[in-house]
Tab-separated table of C-alpha atoms in Angstrom:
chain	number	residue	atom	x	y	z
A	1258	UNK	CA	95.618	70.492	94.924
A	1259	UNK	CA	98.984	71.470	96.348
A	1260	UNK	CA	98.941	72.680	99.933
A	1261	UNK	CA	101.704	74.940	101.126
A	1262	UNK	CA	102.663	74.675	104.771
A	1263	UNK	CA	105.022	77.650	104.628
A	1264	UNK	CA	103.367	80.512	106.440
A	1265	UNK	CA	104.895	83.952	106.853
A	1266	UNK	CA	103.488	86.874	108.740
A	1267	UNK	CA	104.346	90.264	107.373
A	1268	UNK	CA	103.146	93.769	108.080
A	1269	UNK	CA	104.271	95.220	104.739
A	1270	UNK	CA	104.291	98.874	105.762
A	1271	UNK	CA	100.973	98.871	107.580
A	1272	UNK	CA	102.606	99.791	110.895
A	1273	UNK	CA	103.097	103.332	109.642
A	1274	UNK	CA	99.373	103.823	110.063
A	1275	UNK	CA	99.610	102.336	113.536
A	1276	UNK	CA	102.473	104.583	114.598
A	1277	UNK	CA	100.614	107.664	113.464
A	1278	UNK	CA	97.411	106.630	115.170
A	1279	UNK	CA	99.131	105.719	118.433
A	1280	UNK	CA	101.263	108.860	118.523
A	1281	UNK	CA	98.205	111.039	117.995
A	1282	UNK	CA	96.180	109.240	120.646
A	1283	UNK	CA	93.469	107.945	118.317
A	1284	UNK	CA	92.248	104.426	119.117
A	1285	UNK	CA	91.806	103.749	115.410
A	1286	UNK	CA	93.792	102.827	112.370
A	1287	UNK	CA	93.583	105.487	109.676
A	1288	UNK	CA	92.918	104.089	106.235
A	1289	UNK	CA	92.745	105.762	102.844
A	1290	UNK	CA	90.310	103.564	100.955
A	1291	UNK	CA	90.958	102.966	97.292
A	1292	UNK	CA	88.619	101.099	94.965
A	1293	UNK	CA	89.708	98.013	93.075
A	1294	UNK	CA	91.105	98.088	89.561
A	1295	UNK	CA	89.201	97.488	86.363
A	1296	UNK	CA	89.000	94.122	84.656
A	1297	UNK	CA	90.957	95.497	81.748
A	1298	UNK	CA	93.711	96.807	83.974
A	1299	UNK	CA	93.732	95.544	87.597
A	1300	UNK	CA	96.327	98.178	88.502
A	1301	UNK	CA	94.215	101.060	87.194
A	1302	UNK	CA	92.007	102.566	89.869
A	1303	UNK	CA	88.541	103.431	88.626
A	1304	UNK	CA	85.838	104.178	91.142
A	1305	UNK	CA	82.468	102.462	90.890
A	1306	UNK	CA	80.360	102.922	93.994
A	1307	UNK	CA	78.388	99.724	93.399
A	1308	UNK	CA	81.644	97.745	93.388
A	1309	UNK	CA	83.167	99.397	96.431
A	1310	UNK	CA	84.417	96.535	98.617
A	1311	UNK	CA	84.058	98.355	101.940
A	1312	UNK	CA	80.500	99.631	101.521
A	1313	UNK	CA	79.086	97.135	104.041
A	1314	UNK	CA	81.642	98.181	106.638
A	1315	UNK	CA	80.827	101.851	106.159
A	1316	UNK	CA	77.063	101.362	106.093
A	1317	UNK	CA	77.115	99.211	109.225
A	1318	UNK	CA	79.053	101.849	111.124
A	1319	UNK	CA	82.218	99.785	111.423
A	1320	UNK	CA	84.294	102.486	109.787
A	1321	UNK	CA	84.113	106.119	110.838
A	1322	UNK	CA	84.366	108.783	108.139
A	1323	UNK	CA	86.839	111.378	109.439
A	1324	UNK	CA	87.534	113.123	106.141
A	1325	UNK	CA	86.383	116.524	107.353
A	1326	UNK	CA	88.091	116.297	110.730
A	1327	UNK	CA	91.357	114.707	109.618
A	1328	UNK	CA	93.211	118.020	109.879
A	1329	UNK	CA	92.436	118.031	113.602
A	1330	UNK	CA	94.419	114.825	114.030
A	1331	UNK	CA	97.048	115.350	111.373
A	1332	UNK	CA	97.583	119.076	110.774
A	1333	UNK	CA	100.602	118.348	108.566
A	1334	UNK	CA	98.774	115.928	106.317
A	1335	UNK	CA	98.403	118.419	103.494
A	1336	UNK	CA	98.412	115.841	100.736
A	1337	UNK	CA	95.226	114.371	102.180
A	1338	UNK	CA	93.583	117.652	103.130
A	1339	UNK	CA	94.018	119.035	99.618
A	1340	UNK	CA	92.089	116.095	98.229
A	1341	UNK	CA	89.003	116.756	100.335
A	1342	UNK	CA	87.155	119.056	97.886
A	1343	UNK	CA	87.240	116.252	95.304
A	1344	UNK	CA	86.284	113.423	97.658
A	1345	UNK	CA	83.318	111.426	96.444
A	1346	UNK	CA	80.865	109.279	98.387
A	1347	UNK	CA	83.476	106.614	99.132
A	1348	UNK	CA	86.321	107.394	96.802
A	1349	UNK	CA	89.281	109.076	98.513
A	1350	UNK	CA	87.398	109.408	101.785
A	1351	UNK	CA	89.453	108.901	104.941
A	1352	UNK	CA	88.131	106.455	107.496
A	1353	UNK	CA	89.032	105.457	111.011
A	1354	UNK	CA	88.798	101.696	111.333
A	1355	UNK	CA	88.451	100.108	114.793
A	1356	UNK	CA	91.526	98.009	115.420
A	1357	UNK	CA	90.122	94.584	114.726
A	1358	UNK	CA	92.359	93.228	112.006
A	1359	UNK	CA	94.665	90.260	112.263
A	1360	UNK	CA	96.884	90.626	109.236
A	1361	UNK	CA	99.111	87.898	107.923
A	1362	UNK	CA	100.428	86.453	104.720
A	1363	UNK	CA	99.529	82.984	103.555
A	1364	UNK	CA	100.990	81.109	100.628
A	1365	UNK	CA	99.320	78.604	98.395
A	1366	UNK	CA	99.996	76.846	95.112
A	1367	UNK	CA	97.254	75.619	92.824
A	1368	UNK	CA	98.454	72.907	90.476
A	1369	UNK	CA	96.949	70.870	87.684
A	1370	UNK	CA	96.903	67.063	88.197
A	1371	UNK	CA	99.721	66.656	85.674
A	1372	UNK	CA	101.971	69.046	87.589
A	1373	UNK	CA	101.288	67.278	90.888
A	1374	UNK	CA	101.980	63.872	89.345
A	1375	UNK	CA	105.345	64.966	87.950
A	1376	UNK	CA	106.270	66.583	91.247
A	1377	UNK	CA	105.378	63.426	93.143
A	1378	UNK	CA	103.839	65.091	96.192
A	1379	UNK	CA	101.013	67.416	97.208
A	1380	UNK	CA	103.067	69.188	99.875
A	1381	UNK	CA	105.358	72.169	99.573
A	1382	UNK	CA	107.349	72.835	102.740
A	1383	UNK	CA	110.394	74.799	101.556
A	1384	UNK	CA	111.830	77.037	98.892
A	1385	UNK	CA	113.616	74.031	97.433
A	1386	UNK	CA	110.289	72.183	97.220
A	1387	UNK	CA	108.778	75.014	95.243
A	1388	UNK	CA	111.731	75.128	92.852
A	1389	UNK	CA	111.600	71.347	92.467
A	1390	UNK	CA	107.885	71.545	91.711
A	1391	UNK	CA	108.665	73.778	88.738
A	1392	UNK	CA	111.900	72.129	87.600
A	1393	UNK	CA	110.575	68.570	87.566
A	1394	UNK	CA	107.764	69.660	85.285
A	1395	UNK	CA	110.103	71.565	83.005
A	1396	UNK	CA	112.234	68.427	82.746
A	1397	UNK	CA	109.101	66.434	81.945
A	1398	UNK	CA	108.400	68.750	79.031
A	1399	UNK	CA	105.302	70.382	80.497
A	1400	UNK	CA	104.460	73.695	78.856
A	1401	UNK	CA	104.061	75.524	82.138
A	1402	UNK	CA	102.214	78.747	82.718
A	1403	UNK	CA	103.124	80.110	86.161
A	1404	UNK	CA	101.666	83.088	87.956
A	1405	UNK	CA	104.387	84.153	90.402
A	1406	UNK	CA	105.837	87.476	91.565
A	1407	UNK	CA	109.422	87.945	92.655
A	1408	UNK	CA	108.598	89.049	96.201
A	1409	UNK	CA	106.552	85.905	96.742
A	1410	UNK	CA	109.522	83.735	95.845
A	1411	UNK	CA	111.731	85.898	98.041
A	1412	UNK	CA	109.480	85.483	101.077
A	1413	UNK	CA	109.543	81.688	100.833
A	1414	UNK	CA	113.329	81.736	100.680
A	1415	UNK	CA	113.580	84.067	103.664
A	1416	UNK	CA	111.446	81.687	105.683
A	1417	UNK	CA	113.904	78.873	104.952
A	1418	UNK	CA	116.896	80.890	106.136
A	1419	UNK	CA	115.173	82.010	109.345
A	1420	UNK	CA	114.580	85.548	108.190
A	1421	UNK	CA	111.451	87.632	107.878
A	1422	UNK	CA	110.883	90.566	105.529
A	1423	UNK	CA	109.653	93.373	107.727
A	1424	UNK	CA	109.083	96.312	105.435
A	1425	UNK	CA	110.056	96.320	101.793
A	1426	UNK	CA	113.836	95.921	101.773
A	1427	UNK	CA	114.488	95.197	105.472
A	1428	UNK	CA	114.755	91.732	106.954
A	1429	UNK	CA	114.876	90.448	110.525
A	1430	UNK	CA	117.317	87.600	111.199
A	1431	UNK	CA	115.809	85.344	113.864
A	1432	UNK	CA	119.130	83.613	114.565
A	1433	UNK	CA	120.921	86.660	115.963
A	1434	UNK	CA	118.017	89.131	116.239
A	1435	UNK	CA	119.640	91.519	113.782
A	1436	UNK	CA	118.027	93.675	111.133
A	1437	UNK	CA	119.523	94.099	107.664
A	1438	UNK	CA	118.775	95.606	104.323
A	1439	UNK	CA	118.254	92.864	101.766
A	1440	UNK	CA	120.694	94.635	99.473
A	1441	UNK	CA	123.438	94.053	102.055
A	1442	UNK	CA	122.991	90.272	101.884
A	1443	UNK	CA	123.358	87.684	99.129
A	1444	UNK	CA	119.751	86.547	99.571
A	1445	UNK	CA	118.245	88.744	96.902
A	1446	UNK	CA	120.822	87.665	94.327
A	1447	UNK	CA	119.983	84.005	94.852
A	1448	UNK	CA	116.259	84.530	94.407
A	1449	UNK	CA	116.596	87.116	91.642
A	1450	UNK	CA	118.751	84.769	89.568
A	1451	UNK	CA	116.206	81.975	89.976
A	1452	UNK	CA	113.310	84.273	89.136
A	1453	UNK	CA	115.075	85.685	86.070
A	1454	UNK	CA	115.745	82.161	84.879
A	1455	UNK	CA	112.041	81.369	84.918
A	1456	UNK	CA	111.095	84.737	83.493
A	1457	UNK	CA	113.528	84.403	80.610
A	1458	UNK	CA	112.221	80.949	79.714
A	1459	UNK	CA	108.772	82.471	79.265
A	1460	UNK	CA	106.956	80.223	81.748
A	1461	UNK	CA	105.949	83.117	83.995
A	1462	UNK	CA	102.803	84.969	83.113
A	1463	UNK	CA	104.062	88.026	81.331
A	1464	UNK	CA	104.211	91.123	83.461
A	1465	UNK	CA	105.382	94.632	82.516
A	1466	UNK	CA	109.158	94.746	82.751
A	1467	UNK	CA	109.112	97.533	85.300
A	1468	UNK	CA	106.768	95.547	87.549
A	1469	UNK	CA	108.767	92.333	87.854
A	1470	UNK	CA	110.416	93.210	91.162
A	1471	UNK	CA	107.812	95.544	92.620
A	1472	UNK	CA	107.134	94.702	96.253
A	1473	UNK	CA	103.720	93.251	96.909
A	1474	UNK	CA	102.705	93.108	93.263
A	1475	UNK	CA	99.417	91.308	93.362
A	1476	UNK	CA	99.378	88.501	90.834
A	1477	UNK	CA	95.841	87.351	91.328
A	1478	UNK	CA	93.413	88.702	88.709
A	1479	UNK	CA	89.833	87.871	89.539
A	1480	UNK	CA	88.688	88.371	85.968
A	1481	UNK	CA	90.680	85.345	84.824
A	1482	UNK	CA	88.847	82.927	87.034
A	1483	UNK	CA	85.150	83.601	87.255
A	1484	UNK	CA	83.230	84.084	90.476
A	1485	UNK	CA	82.509	80.420	91.150
A	1486	UNK	CA	86.147	79.411	90.663
A	1487	UNK	CA	87.814	81.853	93.006
A	1488	UNK	CA	90.200	80.089	95.388
A	1489	UNK	CA	89.146	80.148	99.009
A	1490	UNK	CA	90.629	79.203	102.342
A	1491	UNK	CA	89.745	75.953	104.072
A	1492	UNK	CA	90.872	75.717	107.684
A	1493	UNK	CA	92.490	72.555	108.982
A	1494	UNK	CA	91.553	71.157	112.376
A	1495	UNK	CA	95.021	70.017	113.430
A	1496	UNK	CA	96.748	73.404	113.455
A	1497	UNK	CA	96.595	76.937	112.169
A	1498	UNK	CA	97.932	76.151	108.703
A	1499	UNK	CA	95.747	76.949	105.733
A	1500	UNK	CA	94.945	74.913	102.675
A	1501	UNK	CA	94.331	76.941	99.562
A	1502	UNK	CA	92.030	75.165	97.134
A	1503	UNK	CA	90.343	76.139	93.941
A	1504	UNK	CA	90.962	76.175	90.215
A	1505	UNK	CA	92.114	78.280	87.351
A	1506	UNK	CA	93.791	78.209	83.983
A	1507	UNK	CA	97.363	78.322	85.327
A	1508	UNK	CA	99.298	75.118	85.899
A	1509	UNK	CA	100.953	76.583	88.982
A	1510	UNK	CA	99.210	79.479	90.647
A	1511	UNK	CA	100.895	81.164	93.579
A	1512	UNK	CA	98.729	83.480	95.638
A	1513	UNK	CA	98.948	85.347	98.891
A	1514	UNK	CA	96.608	87.331	101.040
A	1515	UNK	CA	97.446	90.193	103.364
A	1516	UNK	CA	93.891	91.201	104.130
A	1517	UNK	CA	92.690	88.357	106.327
A	1518	UNK	CA	91.171	89.438	109.623
A	1519	UNK	CA	90.045	87.865	112.855
A	1520	UNK	CA	87.343	89.670	114.789
A	1521	UNK	CA	87.079	89.754	118.549
A	1522	UNK	CA	84.636	91.813	120.566
A	1523	UNK	CA	84.728	93.107	124.101
A	1524	UNK	CA	81.237	91.850	124.825
A	1525	UNK	CA	78.710	89.759	122.873
A	1526	UNK	CA	76.008	92.248	123.853
A	1527	UNK	CA	77.586	95.453	122.577
A	1528	UNK	CA	76.086	97.221	119.605
A	1529	UNK	CA	79.317	96.888	117.670
A	1530	UNK	CA	79.516	93.177	118.425
A	1531	UNK	CA	75.992	92.680	117.147
A	1532	UNK	CA	76.795	94.574	113.954
A	1533	UNK	CA	79.884	92.475	113.428
A	1534	UNK	CA	77.955	89.307	114.107
A	1535	UNK	CA	75.386	90.345	111.535
A	1536	UNK	CA	78.151	91.034	109.048
A	1537	UNK	CA	79.830	87.671	109.689
A	1538	UNK	CA	76.515	85.893	109.231
A	1539	UNK	CA	75.778	87.673	105.970
A	1540	UNK	CA	76.242	84.457	104.001
A	1541	UNK	CA	79.350	85.612	102.159
A	1542	UNK	CA	81.601	82.590	102.751
A	1543	UNK	CA	84.694	84.312	101.388
A	1544	UNK	CA	84.361	86.986	104.066
A	1545	UNK	CA	83.178	84.585	106.762
A	1546	UNK	CA	86.135	82.234	106.398
A	1547	UNK	CA	88.565	85.136	106.586
A	1548	UNK	CA	86.926	86.710	109.619
A	1549	UNK	CA	86.877	83.433	111.518
A	1550	UNK	CA	90.554	82.657	111.059
A	1551	UNK	CA	92.444	82.914	114.324
A	1552	UNK	CA	89.326	83.138	116.476
A	1553	UNK	CA	89.516	80.249	118.886
A	1554	UNK	CA	86.600	77.843	119.152
A	1555	UNK	CA	85.977	78.908	122.733
A	1556	UNK	CA	84.958	82.335	121.453
A	1557	UNK	CA	82.085	81.176	119.299
A	1558	UNK	CA	79.991	78.222	118.223
A	1559	UNK	CA	78.829	77.457	114.717
A	1560	UNK	CA	75.365	76.112	113.959
A	1561	UNK	CA	74.560	73.588	111.258
A	1562	UNK	CA	73.626	76.373	108.877
A	1563	UNK	CA	77.092	77.883	109.427
A	1564	UNK	CA	75.818	80.788	111.491
A	1565	UNK	CA	78.012	81.956	114.346
A	1566	UNK	CA	76.981	82.729	117.894
A	1567	UNK	CA	79.366	84.537	120.221
A	1568	UNK	CA	79.664	82.748	123.531
A	1569	UNK	CA	78.813	84.326	126.859
A	1570	UNK	CA	82.381	84.857	127.988
A	1571	UNK	CA	84.142	87.894	129.310
A	1572	UNK	CA	87.394	87.322	127.468
A	1573	UNK	CA	86.325	87.930	123.892
A	1574	UNK	CA	88.279	90.837	122.503
A	1575	UNK	CA	88.762	93.287	119.755
A	1576	UNK	CA	91.768	91.852	118.022
A	1577	UNK	CA	94.668	94.245	117.930
A	1578	UNK	CA	96.257	94.989	114.591
A	1579	UNK	CA	98.754	92.452	113.298
A	1580	UNK	CA	98.531	90.172	116.308
A	1581	UNK	CA	99.667	86.823	115.033
A	1582	UNK	CA	99.857	84.321	117.846
A	1583	UNK	CA	102.550	82.154	116.292
A	1584	UNK	CA	104.459	84.756	114.342
A	1585	UNK	CA	107.971	85.908	115.057
A	1586	UNK	CA	107.437	89.490	113.963
A	1587	UNK	CA	104.589	91.342	115.594
A	1588	UNK	CA	103.617	94.975	115.637
A	1589	UNK	CA	100.818	95.944	117.954
A	1590	UNK	CA	98.910	99.007	118.973
A	1591	UNK	CA	96.425	99.490	121.759
A	1592	UNK	CA	92.958	100.819	122.321
A	1593	UNK	CA	92.420	103.141	125.257
A	1594	UNK	CA	90.474	101.756	128.209
A	1595	UNK	CA	90.651	98.215	126.863
A	1596	UNK	CA	92.215	95.918	129.466
A	1597	UNK	CA	91.484	92.763	127.531
A	1598	UNK	CA	94.176	93.503	124.960
A	1599	UNK	CA	96.769	92.085	127.357
A	1600	UNK	CA	95.202	88.666	127.416
A	1601	UNK	CA	94.491	88.804	123.718
A	1602	UNK	CA	98.154	89.545	123.108
A	1603	UNK	CA	99.852	87.210	125.508
A	1604	UNK	CA	97.444	84.405	126.361
A	1605	UNK	CA	98.865	81.754	124.048
A	1606	UNK	CA	101.569	79.164	124.012
A	1607	UNK	CA	104.214	80.295	121.582
A	1608	UNK	CA	105.347	77.592	119.181
A	1609	UNK	CA	108.606	77.324	117.299
A	1610	UNK	CA	107.989	78.288	113.718
A	1611	UNK	CA	111.595	77.688	112.732
A	1612	UNK	CA	112.626	74.397	114.395
A	1613	UNK	CA	115.211	75.006	117.058
A	1614	UNK	CA	114.837	78.776	116.953
A	1615	UNK	CA	112.787	80.253	119.813
A	1616	UNK	CA	110.211	82.694	118.595
A	1617	UNK	CA	110.940	86.329	119.232
A	1618	UNK	CA	108.258	88.956	119.244
A	1619	UNK	CA	109.133	92.409	118.006
A	1620	UNK	CA	107.016	95.104	119.600
A	1621	UNK	CA	107.610	98.293	117.663
A	1622	UNK	CA	104.660	99.989	119.312
A	1623	UNK	CA	105.814	99.281	122.871
A	1624	UNK	CA	107.286	102.750	123.213
A	1625	UNK	CA	103.848	104.322	122.688
A	1626	UNK	CA	102.185	102.510	125.562
A	1627	UNK	CA	101.436	104.293	128.841
A	1628	UNK	CA	103.941	103.323	131.527
A	1629	UNK	CA	101.397	101.306	133.526
A	1630	UNK	CA	100.610	99.252	130.445
A	1631	UNK	CA	104.295	98.728	129.755
A	1632	UNK	CA	104.740	97.420	133.280
A	1633	UNK	CA	101.796	95.059	132.868
A	1634	UNK	CA	103.360	93.693	129.699
A	1635	UNK	CA	106.739	93.225	131.367
A	1636	UNK	CA	105.177	91.329	134.257
A	1637	UNK	CA	103.194	89.070	131.939
A	1638	UNK	CA	106.066	88.390	129.564
A	1639	UNK	CA	108.485	87.629	132.382
A	1640	UNK	CA	106.663	84.308	132.685
A	1641	UNK	CA	107.172	83.446	129.028
A	1642	UNK	CA	109.881	83.377	126.372
A	1643	UNK	CA	108.774	86.603	124.742
A	1644	UNK	CA	111.528	89.096	124.005
A	1645	UNK	CA	110.975	92.815	123.465
A	1646	UNK	CA	112.935	94.616	120.804
A	1647	UNK	CA	112.375	98.343	120.466
A	1648	UNK	CA	113.603	100.182	117.401
């Protein structure tokens, strides 16, 4: 297996939901749930209630159906309101989701033994490493089959040049704290030329021509693997990096996830905490591993049968959206009457992700906070190296 140590956090447009929710005073993220695609066409949405991924969340009361009352919150949201007469049991319903998601993007490469041998290492740290992984195998005459989208290659490159893709075509330069459109830099040309080279040689899994450069095109197709071969995350003890392991028919398989979540609760005794605990202990390891990521050991203990018990501590929180402790780009929102969010947000030692470049935290939601909360944040951050950038 090839482990990729490059880790990039990215909100990929999700903050628009946060801005709307915060501006309207709702302590929830608003989500339009869409079912997954069909096996024949993963991009074609076809609703099957028995396959609805979020059914457990809805049935356990973790997501509030606000379809009928959405006009109260968003009177201008006509495109959603007009869909209400056709809303099915789950399909096209509008839900309010308690802010408990920690969203991030993780990269992994799955390689056959032959590919690893030719590459000469099982580590990929940089963009150049990833290119070398492919090129050395092309030079060795390997008939490669690579599953890779352009935006994935772009994000690795941005990490190397101390930039982070914020939303679609905008990037944040950590060296001078500036924000640019990718089109105004030479970055895209470098990556596009490399991607076209691979695409033209036919080693990339064929994708529709108009989808090659689509942002966030999801390359992973579950139907190609089989349930017992799906890759899954294995946490390492030394740090927060992730090792992606698994198998599949591709020689090099590049995958990312933007749906991982870490759950915190305000109290182990609350009804919601008990529901979440029940959900975590459901036995679904794919879900369990994702939910546990980012939750510090002091917040829970795991029994020999892999069940989780929340500890009797007062500082276990609902995680705020997109709170990534070591990331350089952070968007956060807040939940009314929840004081613990401050500690959840700021109670960590910030590491240098890019060596020599102090981490900067971008708080786009800062302007929505009540003044007393803003002051509390300023006082707390004055003791650290956190920088606020409002835009």
